[in-house]
CSV table of C-alpha atoms and ligand atoms in Angstrom, one decimal:
chain,number,residue,atom,x,y,z
A,1,MET,CA,-18.5,210.9,94.2
A,2,LEU,CA,-15.1,209.5,95.2
A,3,GLU,CA,-13.8,209.1,98.3
A,4,VAL,CA,-11.1,207.5,99.6
A,5,LEU,CA,-11.3,207.9,103.7
A,6,SER,CA,-6.6,208.5,103.7
A,7,HIS,CA,-5.5,208.7,107.3
A,8,PRO,CA,-3.3,207.4,109.7
A,9,LEU,CA,-5.4,205.7,111.7
A,10,ILE,CA,-7.0,203.4,109.1
A,11,THR,CA,-3.8,202.9,107.1
A,12,HIS,CA,-1.5,201.9,109.3
A,13,LYS,CA,-4.9,199.1,110.6
A,14,LEU,CA,-4.9,198.1,106.4
A,15,THR,CA,-1.3,196.9,106.4
A,16,GLN,CA,-1.4,194.9,109.2
A,17,MET,CA,-4.5,193.6,107.3
A,18,ARG,CA,-2.7,192.9,104.3
A,19,LYS,CA,0.8,191.1,105.6
A,20,LYS,CA,-0.2,187.7,104.9
A,21,GLU,CA,0.8,186.4,108.0
A,22,THR,CA,-1.1,188.3,110.1
A,23,GLY,CA,-3.8,186.4,111.7
A,24,THR,CA,-7.9,185.3,111.7
A,25,LYS,CA,-8.0,187.7,114.9
A,26,ASP,CA,-5.9,190.9,114.1
A,27,PHE,CA,-7.1,190.2,110.1
A,28,ARG,CA,-11.2,190.6,111.2
A,29,GLU,CA,-10.2,193.3,114.5
A,30,ASN,CA,-8.1,196.2,112.6
A,31,LEU,CA,-11.3,195.8,110.0
A,32,ASP,CA,-13.8,196.3,112.7
A,33,GLU,CA,-11.7,199.4,114.0
A,34,ILE,CA,-11.7,200.4,109.8
A,35,ALA,CA,-15.3,200.0,109.5
A,36,GLU,CA,-15.4,202.1,112.5
A,37,LEU,CA,-12.9,205.0,111.7
A,38,MET,CA,-15.0,205.0,108.1
A,39,ALA,CA,-18.6,205.1,109.8
A,40,TYR,CA,-17.4,208.2,111.4
A,41,GLU,CA,-16.7,209.7,108.1
A,42,VAL,CA,-18.9,208.5,106.3
A,43,CYS,CA,-21.8,209.5,108.5
A,44,ARG,CA,-20.7,213.0,108.3
A,45,ASP,CA,-23.4,214.2,105.8
A,46,LEU,CA,-26.8,212.2,107.5
A,47,PRO,CA,-29.2,214.8,107.8
A,48,THR,CA,-30.5,216.2,111.3
A,49,GLN,CA,-34.1,218.1,112.5
A,50,PRO,CA,-34.0,219.9,115.1
A,51,ILE,CA,-35.6,219.5,118.7
A,52,ASP,CA,-36.6,221.3,121.7
A,53,ILE,CA,-35.5,219.2,124.3
A,54,GLU,CA,-34.6,220.7,128.2
A,55,SER,CA,-30.5,220.7,129.0
A,56,PRO,CA,-30.6,220.1,133.7
A,57,MET,CA,-29.1,224.6,132.4
A,58,GLY,CA,-32.9,224.6,130.8
A,59,PRO,CA,-34.9,224.5,127.5
A,60,CYS,CA,-32.2,224.1,124.8
A,61,THR,CA,-32.8,223.3,121.0
A,62,GLY,CA,-30.3,220.0,119.7
A,63,TYR,CA,-30.2,218.0,116.6
A,64,GLU,CA,-31.0,214.0,115.8
A,65,LEU,CA,-30.3,212.3,113.2
A,66,SER,CA,-33.6,212.2,111.4
A,67,LYS,CA,-33.6,209.6,109.5
A,68,GLU,CA,-32.8,206.0,109.2
A,69,VAL,CA,-29.4,204.2,108.4
A,70,VAL,CA,-29.9,200.9,107.5
A,71,ILE,CA,-26.5,198.8,107.1
A,72,VAL,CA,-26.5,196.3,104.4
A,73,PRO,CA,-23.4,193.6,104.7
A,74,ILE,CA,-22.9,191.5,101.1
A,75,LEU,CA,-22.2,188.7,102.4
A,76,ARG,CA,-20.2,187.0,104.3
A,77,ALA,CA,-17.4,189.5,103.5
A,78,GLY,CA,-18.6,192.3,104.2
A,79,ILE,CA,-20.4,191.1,108.0
A,80,GLY,CA,-17.1,192.5,108.7
A,81,LEU,CA,-17.9,196.0,109.1
A,82,LEU,CA,-21.2,195.2,110.7
A,83,ASP,CA,-20.3,195.7,114.3
A,84,GLY,CA,-17.6,198.9,113.4
A,85,ILE,CA,-20.2,200.2,111.9
A,86,ARG,CA,-22.9,200.1,114.3
A,87,ARG,CA,-21.5,201.3,117.6
A,88,LEU,CA,-21.6,204.1,116.4
A,89,VAL,CA,-25.4,203.9,114.5
A,90,PRO,CA,-26.5,201.6,117.2
A,91,THR,CA,-29.4,202.3,116.3
A,92,ALA,CA,-29.3,201.2,112.7
A,93,LYS,CA,-31.1,198.6,110.8
A,94,VAL,CA,-29.7,196.5,108.8
A,95,GLY,CA,-30.4,194.5,105.6
A,96,PHE,CA,-28.4,191.3,104.3
A,97,ILE,CA,-27.3,190.4,100.8
A,98,GLY,CA,-25.6,187.7,100.1
A,99,LEU,CA,-23.1,187.2,97.0
A,100,TYR,CA,-20.4,184.9,95.9
A,101,ARG,CA,-18.8,185.8,92.8
A,102,ASP,CA,-17.7,182.7,90.5
A,103,GLU,CA,-14.7,181.7,90.7
A,104,GLU,CA,-14.9,181.1,86.3
A,105,THR,CA,-16.2,183.9,85.0
A,106,LEU,CA,-16.4,186.5,88.4
A,107,GLU,CA,-19.8,186.7,87.6
A,108,PRO,CA,-21.9,187.4,90.8
A,109,HIS,CA,-24.6,185.6,91.9
A,110,GLU,CA,-27.2,186.1,94.3
A,111,TYR,CA,-28.4,184.0,97.4
A,112,PHE,CA,-30.1,185.0,100.4
A,113,ALA,CA,-31.7,188.5,100.7
A,114,LYS,CA,-33.4,190.0,103.9
A,115,PHE,CA,-34.6,194.3,103.9
A,116,PRO,CA,-36.4,196.0,106.6
A,117,ARG,CA,-39.5,198.7,105.7
A,118,ASP,CA,-39.5,201.6,104.5
A,119,LEU,CA,-35.7,201.1,102.5
A,120,ASP,CA,-37.1,203.9,100.3
A,121,LYS,CA,-36.7,206.1,103.5
A,122,SER,CA,-34.1,206.1,105.2
A,123,VAL,CA,-30.4,206.4,104.0
A,124,VAL,CA,-28.1,203.0,103.4
A,125,LEU,CA,-25.1,202.0,103.9
A,126,VAL,CA,-24.1,198.7,101.4
A,127,VAL,CA,-20.6,198.0,103.1
A,128,ASP,CA,-17.7,195.7,101.9
A,129,PRO,CA,-14.4,195.0,102.3
A,130,MET,CA,-13.4,194.6,98.2
A,131,LEU,CA,-14.4,196.6,95.7
A,132,ALA,CA,-12.7,194.1,92.5
A,133,THR,CA,-14.3,193.9,89.2
A,134,GLY,CA,-17.8,195.9,90.5
A,135,GLY,CA,-19.6,192.9,89.3
A,136,SER,CA,-20.8,192.1,93.4
A,137,ALA,CA,-21.3,195.5,94.5
A,138,VAL,CA,-23.3,196.5,91.2
A,139,ALA,CA,-25.5,193.3,92.0
A,140,ALA,CA,-25.9,194.6,95.5
A,141,LEU,CA,-26.8,198.4,94.2
A,142,ASP,CA,-29.7,196.6,91.2
A,143,MET,CA,-31.5,194.6,94.9
A,144,ILE,CA,-31.8,197.7,97.1
A,145,LYS,CA,-32.9,200.3,94.2
A,146,GLN,CA,-35.7,197.4,92.9
A,147,ARG,CA,-36.9,198.3,96.6
A,148,GLY,CA,-36.7,201.1,97.0
A,149,ALA,CA,-33.8,202.6,97.6
A,150,LYS,CA,-32.6,205.8,96.7
A,151,ASN,CA,-30.1,207.8,99.6
A,152,ILE,CA,-26.9,204.6,98.6
A,153,LYS,CA,-23.6,205.2,100.0
A,154,LEU,CA,-21.0,202.4,98.9
A,155,VAL,CA,-18.3,201.1,102.1
A,156,CYS,CA,-15.3,199.0,101.0
A,157,LEU,CA,-12.1,198.9,102.0
A,158,VAL,CA,-9.6,198.4,99.1
A,159,GLY,CA,-10.8,199.1,96.0
A,160,VAL,CA,-9.4,199.0,92.3
A,161,PRO,CA,-10.0,202.1,89.6
A,162,GLU,CA,-11.9,198.9,87.9
A,163,GLY,CA,-14.8,198.5,90.6
A,164,VAL,CA,-14.9,202.2,90.9
A,165,LYS,CA,-15.5,202.7,87.3
A,166,ALA,CA,-18.4,199.9,86.7
A,167,VAL,CA,-19.8,201.1,90.0
A,168,GLN,CA,-19.9,204.4,88.4
A,169,LYS,CA,-21.5,203.9,85.1
A,170,ALA,CA,-24.1,202.1,86.9
A,171,HIS,CA,-25.0,203.3,89.5
A,172,PRO,CA,-23.6,207.5,89.0
A,173,ASP,CA,-25.8,208.8,92.3
A,174,VAL,CA,-24.0,206.5,95.0
A,175,ASP,CA,-21.6,207.6,96.4
A,176,ILE,CA,-18.2,205.5,96.8
A,177,TYR,CA,-16.0,205.8,100.1
A,178,LEU,CA,-12.7,203.5,100.4
A,179,ALA,CA,-9.8,202.9,102.7
A,180,ALA,CA,-7.6,202.6,99.9
A,181,MET,CA,-7.0,202.8,95.4
A,182,ASP,CA,-5.6,200.2,94.6
A,183,ASP,CA,-3.6,199.2,91.4
A,184,GLY,CA,-5.6,196.9,89.9
A,185,LEU,CA,-6.8,193.3,89.1
A,186,ASN,CA,-4.4,190.7,88.5
A,187,GLU,CA,-5.5,187.2,85.8
A,188,ILE,CA,-7.9,185.4,88.7
A,189,GLY,CA,-9.4,189.5,89.4
A,190,TYR,CA,-8.1,189.5,92.6
A,191,ILE,CA,-7.2,193.0,93.4
A,192,VAL,CA,-3.0,193.6,94.1
A,193,PRO,CA,-1.6,194.5,96.6
A,194,GLY,CA,-4.9,194.3,97.9
A,195,LEU,CA,-5.8,191.4,101.0
A,196,GLY,CA,-6.5,188.0,100.1
A,197,ASP,CA,-9.5,187.0,100.5
A,198,ALA,CA,-10.7,189.2,102.5
A,199,GLY,CA,-14.2,186.4,103.0
A,200,ASP,CA,-11.3,183.4,104.1
A,201,ARG,CA,-9.4,185.3,105.7
A,202,ILE,CA,-12.1,187.0,108.2
A,203,PHE,CA,-13.7,183.5,108.4
A,204,GLY,CA,-10.9,181.4,108.7
A,205,THR,CA,-11.5,178.8,105.7
A,206,LYS,CA,-9.3,177.6,103.9
B,1,LIG,C1,-15.8,189.1,97.4
B,1,LIG,C2,-16.1,190.3,97.9
B,1,LIG,C3,-17.1,190.6,97.2
B,1,LIG,C4,-16.4,190.3,96.2
B,1,LIG,C5,-16.0,191.3,95.7
B,1,LIG,O1,-17.0,187.9,98.0
B,1,LIG,O2,-15.8,190.2,99.7
B,1,LIG,O3,-18.0,190.7,97.4
B,1,LIG,O4,-15.7,189.0,96.5
B,1,LIG,O5,-15.2,190.7,94.4
B,1,LIG,P1,-16.1,192.2,92.7
B,1,LIG,O6,-16.6,193.2,92.7
B,1,LIG,O7,-15.2,191.3,91.6
B,1,LIG,O8,-17.7,191.0,92.2
B,1,LIG,P2,-16.8,186.8,97.7
B,1,LIG,O9,-17.1,186.6,96.4
B,1,LIG,O10,-15.2,186.0,97.7
B,1,LIG,O11,-17.8,186.3,97.9
B,1,LIG,P3,-17.5,185.9,100.3
B,1,LIG,O12,-17.7,187.4,100.7
B,1,LIG,O13,-18.5,184.8,100.3
B,1,LIG,O14,-16.0,185.3,100.5
B,2,LIG,N1,-12.5,188.6,96.8
B,2,LIG,C1,-11.9,189.1,97.5
B,2,LIG,O1,-12.0,188.9,98.8
B,2,LIG,N2,-10.3,189.3,97.3
B,2,LIG,C2,-10.1,189.9,96.0
B,2,LIG,O2,-8.8,190.3,95.6
B,2,LIG,C3,-11.9,190.5,95.2
B,2,LIG,C4,-12.6,189.6,95.4
């Protein structure tokens, strides 16, 4: 399943991020706000279970989330989506995958992994602003499946058809959510029009 979450607020904020003159502070704040808006839609089908409670007016049946949610940002840039999602799911646990893309080969290289327990029983949200060749997302999904994760959603801001196809081929069971589907990749593997280097723009490097 691929869902492009087009919404005027998301499109407006994404446009601020795309502008080359947007600085680190505004880039990060818009990303954070988009993450929160996306989380609302991405979490729409989270399972719930009935629970008997007492309101001040008497007994009633309420509904609570019945599965743990685990957010897994792909370092570095995925960290930019973390706080916005956690504001809506404050009980979520957090795992981390460190991957960098070799600038020549575009192959992902792993440098860090740390996950909470019981990934197999959780809904896992793998988050990264950019889905370019798809190499990083496919590697991250491989890693969390090796640790037992079964119910996984991939949440990215900007994707391209190449990256979506790569993920769908390797992981057809993973739902993909984007804020925008862009035109394609340039000759050095960057998304066009995209955002530029998301990690550098979030953290002010380069
Ligand atoms: C960027 C981005 C993704 C990856 C996407 O990370 O955040 O993880 O590239 O490219 P792909 O789909 O072709 O694999 P990068 O490797 O630049 O690392 P960073 O987050 O540390 O900047
Ligand atoms: N990684 C980025 O940060 N930007 C792109 O356009 C592609 C990969």
